[in-house]
Phi, psi and omega in degrees: 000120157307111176254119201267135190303152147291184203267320198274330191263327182308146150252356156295336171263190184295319155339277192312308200288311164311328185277304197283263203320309176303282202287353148307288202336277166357297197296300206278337186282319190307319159307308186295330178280322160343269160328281193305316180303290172341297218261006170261333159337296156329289159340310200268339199273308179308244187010289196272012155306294218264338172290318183277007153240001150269312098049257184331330208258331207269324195279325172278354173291324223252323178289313192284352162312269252261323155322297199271339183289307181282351163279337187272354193291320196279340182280307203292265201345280017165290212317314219272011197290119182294315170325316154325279180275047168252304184322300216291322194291303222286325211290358159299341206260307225245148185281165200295338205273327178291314175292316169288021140247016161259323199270300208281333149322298193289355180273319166331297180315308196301279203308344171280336196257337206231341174246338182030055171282212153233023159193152191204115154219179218211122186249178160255137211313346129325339185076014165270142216287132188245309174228174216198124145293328180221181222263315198278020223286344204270345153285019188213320183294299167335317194262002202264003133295322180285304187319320175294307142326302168298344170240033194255109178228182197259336184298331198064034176279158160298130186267177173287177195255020169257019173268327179251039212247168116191156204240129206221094206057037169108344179232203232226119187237161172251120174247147186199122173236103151227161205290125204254132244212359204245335138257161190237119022269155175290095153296199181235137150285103187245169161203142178235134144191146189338132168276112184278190181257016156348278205297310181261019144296296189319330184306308188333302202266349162277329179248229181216036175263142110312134182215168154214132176305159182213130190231134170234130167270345114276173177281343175258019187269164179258142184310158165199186212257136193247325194192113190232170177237349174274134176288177223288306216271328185281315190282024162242003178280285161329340169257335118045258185298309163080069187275143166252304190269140176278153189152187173265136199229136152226149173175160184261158182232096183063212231243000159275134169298097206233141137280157171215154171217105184261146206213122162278124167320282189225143171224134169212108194070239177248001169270125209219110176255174203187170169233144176248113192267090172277125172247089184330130165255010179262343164277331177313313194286352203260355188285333196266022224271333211251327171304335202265339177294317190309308220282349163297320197270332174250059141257251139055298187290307187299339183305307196293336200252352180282324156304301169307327190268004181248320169331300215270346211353047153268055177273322159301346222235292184283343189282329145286340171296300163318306178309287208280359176240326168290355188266334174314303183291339155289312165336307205280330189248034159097004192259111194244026182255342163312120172281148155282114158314165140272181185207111173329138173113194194314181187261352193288311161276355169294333200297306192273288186326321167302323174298336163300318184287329182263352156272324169311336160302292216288268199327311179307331216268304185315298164311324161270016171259305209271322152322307157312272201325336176275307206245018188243084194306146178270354183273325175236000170108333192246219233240097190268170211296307181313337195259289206257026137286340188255001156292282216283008151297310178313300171311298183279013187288335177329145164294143159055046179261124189228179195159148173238148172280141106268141166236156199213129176219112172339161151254139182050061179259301188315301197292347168285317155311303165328297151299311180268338186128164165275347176295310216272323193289331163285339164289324175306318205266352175280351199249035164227357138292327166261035182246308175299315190287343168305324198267359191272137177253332156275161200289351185231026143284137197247153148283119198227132135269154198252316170202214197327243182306341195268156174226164175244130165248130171257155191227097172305164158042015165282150227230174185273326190311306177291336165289328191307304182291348180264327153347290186275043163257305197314311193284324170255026171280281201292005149309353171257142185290200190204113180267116181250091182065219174262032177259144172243117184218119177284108203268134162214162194212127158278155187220113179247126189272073168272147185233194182223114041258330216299335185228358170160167159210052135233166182266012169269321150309312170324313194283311168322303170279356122286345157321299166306350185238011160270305181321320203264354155312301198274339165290315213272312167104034191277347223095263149263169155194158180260125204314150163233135170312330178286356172275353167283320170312304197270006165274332169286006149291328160307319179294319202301274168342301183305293212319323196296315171265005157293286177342294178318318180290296183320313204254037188017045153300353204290201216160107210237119204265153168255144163225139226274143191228114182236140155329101196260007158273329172256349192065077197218137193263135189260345192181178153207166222247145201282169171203140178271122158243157182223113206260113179257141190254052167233292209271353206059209192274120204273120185283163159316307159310327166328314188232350174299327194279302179311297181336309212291303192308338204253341173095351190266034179283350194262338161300332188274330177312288152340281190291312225268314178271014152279341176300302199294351166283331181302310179306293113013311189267261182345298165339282179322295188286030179244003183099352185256109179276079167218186216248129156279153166276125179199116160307129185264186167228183189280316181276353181276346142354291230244356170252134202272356196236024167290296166335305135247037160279328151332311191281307195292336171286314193294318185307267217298355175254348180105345185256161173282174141276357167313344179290330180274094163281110180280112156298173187186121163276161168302328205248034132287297197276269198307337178267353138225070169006311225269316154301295189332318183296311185308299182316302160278359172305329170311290187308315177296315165321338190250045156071356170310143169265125205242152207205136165273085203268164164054058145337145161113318200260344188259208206232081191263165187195108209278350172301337179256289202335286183289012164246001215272135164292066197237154199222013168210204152215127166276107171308149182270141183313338191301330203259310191305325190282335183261337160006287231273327194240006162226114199275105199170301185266311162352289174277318170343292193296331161287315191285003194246316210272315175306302182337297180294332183278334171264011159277341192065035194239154165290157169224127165277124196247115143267150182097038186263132206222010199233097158317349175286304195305304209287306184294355164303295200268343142300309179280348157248039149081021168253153216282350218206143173212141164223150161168183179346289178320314157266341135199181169262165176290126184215130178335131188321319189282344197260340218273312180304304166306315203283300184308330200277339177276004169299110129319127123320131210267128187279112184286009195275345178277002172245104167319096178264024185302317205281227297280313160331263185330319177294334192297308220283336188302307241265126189289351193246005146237000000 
């Protein structure tokens, strides 16, 4: 019996002779390509080895950047420290050993709390070491001229960070110094502390690199290990090796294959540190495992299909049907921008390709009508909330994809509707649009309006730096006004920053969480800012709150206490100064701190402002008619300052009771008057002109600038209670409070003393001649109705049994005024 062959295997028929040579042929490539992919695998595994550790060495450079950046940012905090720069104005008045055990308490302190190095001193603009944490501080102050040199750049860039290396008895310090700039003359703020294995765990947990510091005290010595991540069995493997030279390194470490890369750092003298950057290279290699396998199964798969498709000869047959069943699959998965070839050959598939092709027309034309009508604002034209939540899910669906949100929200856009119309207000809002897309600089960053005033900027591949920097581009755009017709409109904005991953990675949590940190741009009146987790707390907490006090003002819970301003030379009450409770009929009655400091950040402080002079002219007109000729006090703030329409809405409250300005004393702290001067001046330059008595309260405390001071139309100054309560046992707050009362009298203003709680206090600042007192002592702050009856039955109280000599006797003494 003849044993017959298949048909595909005979090389006597036609079959065979097509089959069986093509697929040797096949057999022999598919092996030689086999081989040569292995051994470029290998190749390429080398390669991206020696990438991922140079790679490595830029991310550990950038963490110990990013180390010494964020240590000197807390030394800058440090200068701002009040204790600090209390020591520091102060340090002519203390002998040297008392500041250098005052300076050294508070660094100690800090450094317990907020750095926890292992050394923090403090030189004088010369470098000499003035305070100290640890003993040796005076090797590390020594070298903080050069180190200083060394970070003197003309850009004003961050220096590298192997400038703030030093190498000190065998081991390895991190220094970071800077010039402390908040007194004059300025000293350095230094630190020192040992360089740990910090930087290369964190390295540790971004890649699949191993590292170690390598420390040699001469050059002809062998490196040995300063500070690893590699364990005890490994770091003695490693040490070992009896490395000389920095370079590309292989060798084994136990039972591994290991690359290295050793790269130095720092040299100081003969002592020299470096780092060793390690890579398995048998897991690197083990990573192409499933490439090598994929390139086994379609060798294996092309043999099977080359055999079957010379078996089938239906390769015309099937090869347009495959083409046309791939447009299907595209079609299904949204790409309606591919045209369907035609295709050659029977008519049935020429027939269903054309139907294909005129439903990708149809479904596209349809898809793209339905994208205008979704994702399109109809008023500018640009990208609406719905369109750039669904870029920026898409930008991070990318590997390794990142990006920042801005969100932007007008200032006064209501009250410009209000006033001008809504044509004008919409019109306002297309020319801040073609004011934004000019400042977007890359080809996938989008521009959205989301609704009314707000707009969105997305920043592919942005940074906090780059949100930051388009912030002010914005921020100094909108500094040029914006002409509309015969309108002139002065444009601002809060601006909330979220970024990517860091703050979320969809894109509807960005916007949320930049929104929210936009809000809280505009409480604060920062400009921008950047989300922090506490801003979801505290805006759901806010809505709450603002709602309870809107409620209050309506449902008249407000409260409005007097507390009494008296003469202290003839002893006569002269005024009281007004103050707000918010008597809740849950919390019971609500101190002022509860809720004043939000009312200032939420703007509804000008509502609250509002009810208090008109309470306090009601008051004021009650007074007049019981026979009491005095004047009330009611503190303004920074935004009713900064609203320019204070005066008269002020004049219209006096108007509708029958009073003058004369009823009123307007208070104002300094750092209300300092954070934009120039309005603050203008505003009170109004009020002063209607006869208002303008009065500076808790003197002293702010940020004074005796330069506004003697231009400012202001007619009294107030002490802050901090210096008047101590007064009697610190010759310190003593003169303060003379040197203020001299001042303000040869300024030609009246003086107010708070915080008089003492008969001693009240016969002090008499006798150094100020006019004026309110505290304790002559009452608490008490209901408007309480207030009257208590002023017409007040005594002055008697004094003749509290001494002030000695305190008297040290001001007349004292060589330094």
């Amino acid at each position: 019996m003849t044993l017959r062959l298949p048909a595909f295997l005979n090389l006597r028929r036609l079959e065979g002779r097509m089959v069986v040579p093509f697929l040797a042929l096949l057999a022999v490539v598919q092996v030689s390509s086999w081989t040569i992919t292995d051994a470029s695998i290998r190749a390429n595994t080398e390669q991206t080895v020696r990438a991922e550790l140079q790679t490595s060495q830029r991310v550990l450079e950038h963490l110990l950047t990013q180390q010494v950046e964020q240590r000197a940012a807390i030394l800058r905090d440090f200068e701002h420290s009040h204790a600090i720069r209390q020591l520091l104005a102060n340090a002519d008045k203390l002998s040297k050993t008392e500041l250098e055990l005052s300076l050294t308490r508070e660094l100690e302190s800090k450094n317990q709390r907020l750095l926890k190095a292992g050394l923090i001193a403090y030189t004088d603009s010369q470098f000499k070491l003035v305070a100290a944490t640890a003993p040796e501080a005076g090797d590390f102050t020594a070298r903080l001229p050069a180190l200083v040199l060394s970070m003197a750049k003309q850009d004003g860039t961050p220096t590298p960070w192997q400038s703030h290396l030093l190498l000190r008895q065998g081991r390895a310090y991190l220094i970071v110094a800077v010039q402390v700039k908040a007194v004059e003359p300025g000293g350095w703020l230094l630190m020192a502390d040992e360089l740990g294995a910090g930087p290369l765990q964190e390295l540790r947990m971004l890649s699949q690199v191993k590292s170690s510091f390598m420390l040699r005290l001469h050059p002809d010595e062998a490196w040995h290990t300063q500070g690893s991540v590699l364990n005890k069995a490994q770091t003695d493997a490693l040490d070992q090796q009896n490395l000389h030279e920095a370079g590309a390194i292989k060798f084994k470490l136990g039972a591994d294959d290991m690359r290295g890369m050793l790269r130095p750092l720092v040299r100081d003298g003969e002592q020299e540190l470096a780092v060793l950057l390690l890579r398995n290279f048998d897991r690197a290699f083990e990573t192409f495992d499933r490439l090598r396998l994929t390139l086994a199964a379609l060798t294996l798969l092309g043999l099977l299909t080359f055999a079957l498709a010379s078996l089938l000869m239906a390769r015309r047959i099937s090869t347009p049907i495959r083409s046309l069943a791939n447009t299907a699959d595209r079609l299904g998965h949204g790409d309606y921008d591919t045209p369907v070839q035609a295709l050659s050959g029977a008519a049935e598939v020429s027939d269903l390709a054309r139907s294909l092709e005129s439903m990708r027309q149809g479904i596209r034309q349809r898809d793209a009508a339905l994208n205008e009508l979704a994702f399109k604002d109809a008023l500018t034209g640009l990208t609406n909330r719905a369109g750039f939540s669904r870029l920026a899910t898409r930008l991070l669906a990318r590997p390794g994809g990142h990006c920042a949100v801005l969100v932007l929200g007008l200032d006064r856009f209501k009250h410009v509707n209000d006033v001008q119309g809504h044509e004008f207000g919409d019109l306002l809002l297309r020319k801040v649009a073609e004011r934004l897309g000019p400042l977007l600089q890359g080809d996938d960053d989008v521009l959205a309006r989301l609704n009314g005033d707000e707009f969105a900027l997305l920043l592919n591949l942005g940074d906090e730096a780059a949100a930051l920097g388009l912030a002010d581009a914005i921020r100094r755009n909108f500094e040029r006004p914006m002409q509309l017709g015969e309108q002139t409109v002065d444009l601002s904005a809060g601006i909330g920053i979220s970024l990517a991953p860091q703050h979320g990675v969809d894109g509807k949590l960005l916007l949320t969480r930049a929104g929210l940190a936009m809000m809280e741009a505009k409480k604060r009146q920062s400009g921008s800012l950047i989300y922090t987790p506490g801003m979801d707390v505290a805006s759901q907490e806010s809505l709450s709150l603002l709602g309870e006090l809107r409620h209050a003002v309506e449902a008249g819970e407000l409260r409005l206490y007097l507390q009494p301003k008296v003469d202290l030379g003839r002893s006569q009450v002269l005024g009281a100064e007004a103050l707000v409770r918010w008597q809740h009929p849950v919390r019971g009655l609500v101190p002022p701190l509860h809720f004043i400091p939000f009312a200032e950040q939420t703007g509804f402080i000008r509502t609250l402002t509002t009810w208090v002079i008109a309470a306090s002219i009601r008051a004021w007109a009650m007074a007049q008619a019981q026979g009491l000729n005095m004047r009330i006090s009611v503190n303004l703030s920074t935004r009713d300052l900064l609203d320019q329409d204070l005066p008269d809405k002020i004049m219209r409250l006096l108007q509708a009771h029958g009073a003058t300005s004369q009823a009123l004393c307007l208070e104002i702290t300094e750092s209300a008057i300092m954070d934009d001067p120039q309005r603050a001046m203008g505003t009170l330059a109004q009020l002063s002109e209607l006869g208002f008595k303008l009065s500076i309260d808790d003197f002293g405390t702010g940020y004074s600038s005796l330069a506004y001071l003697k231009i400012l139309p202001v007619n009294e100054l107030k002490i802050d209670k901090s210096f008047v309560l101590n007064m009697e046992h610190d010759l310190g707050d003593a003169k303060i409070v003379r040197s203020t009362v001299e001042l303000a009298h040869n300024l030609g203003l009246t003086v107010v003393a708070e915080g008089v709680e003492s008969a001693k206090a009240w016969s002090i600042l008499a006798a150094l001649g100020c006019d004026e007192g309110q505290g304790f002592f002559i009452a608490r702050p008490m209901p408007e109705a309480h207030f009257f009856n208590w002023a017409k039955g007040w005594q002055a109280p008697d004094l003749s049994g509290d001494s002030t000599a000695t305190v008297l006797e040290q001001l007349k003494t004292d060589p330094l005024i």
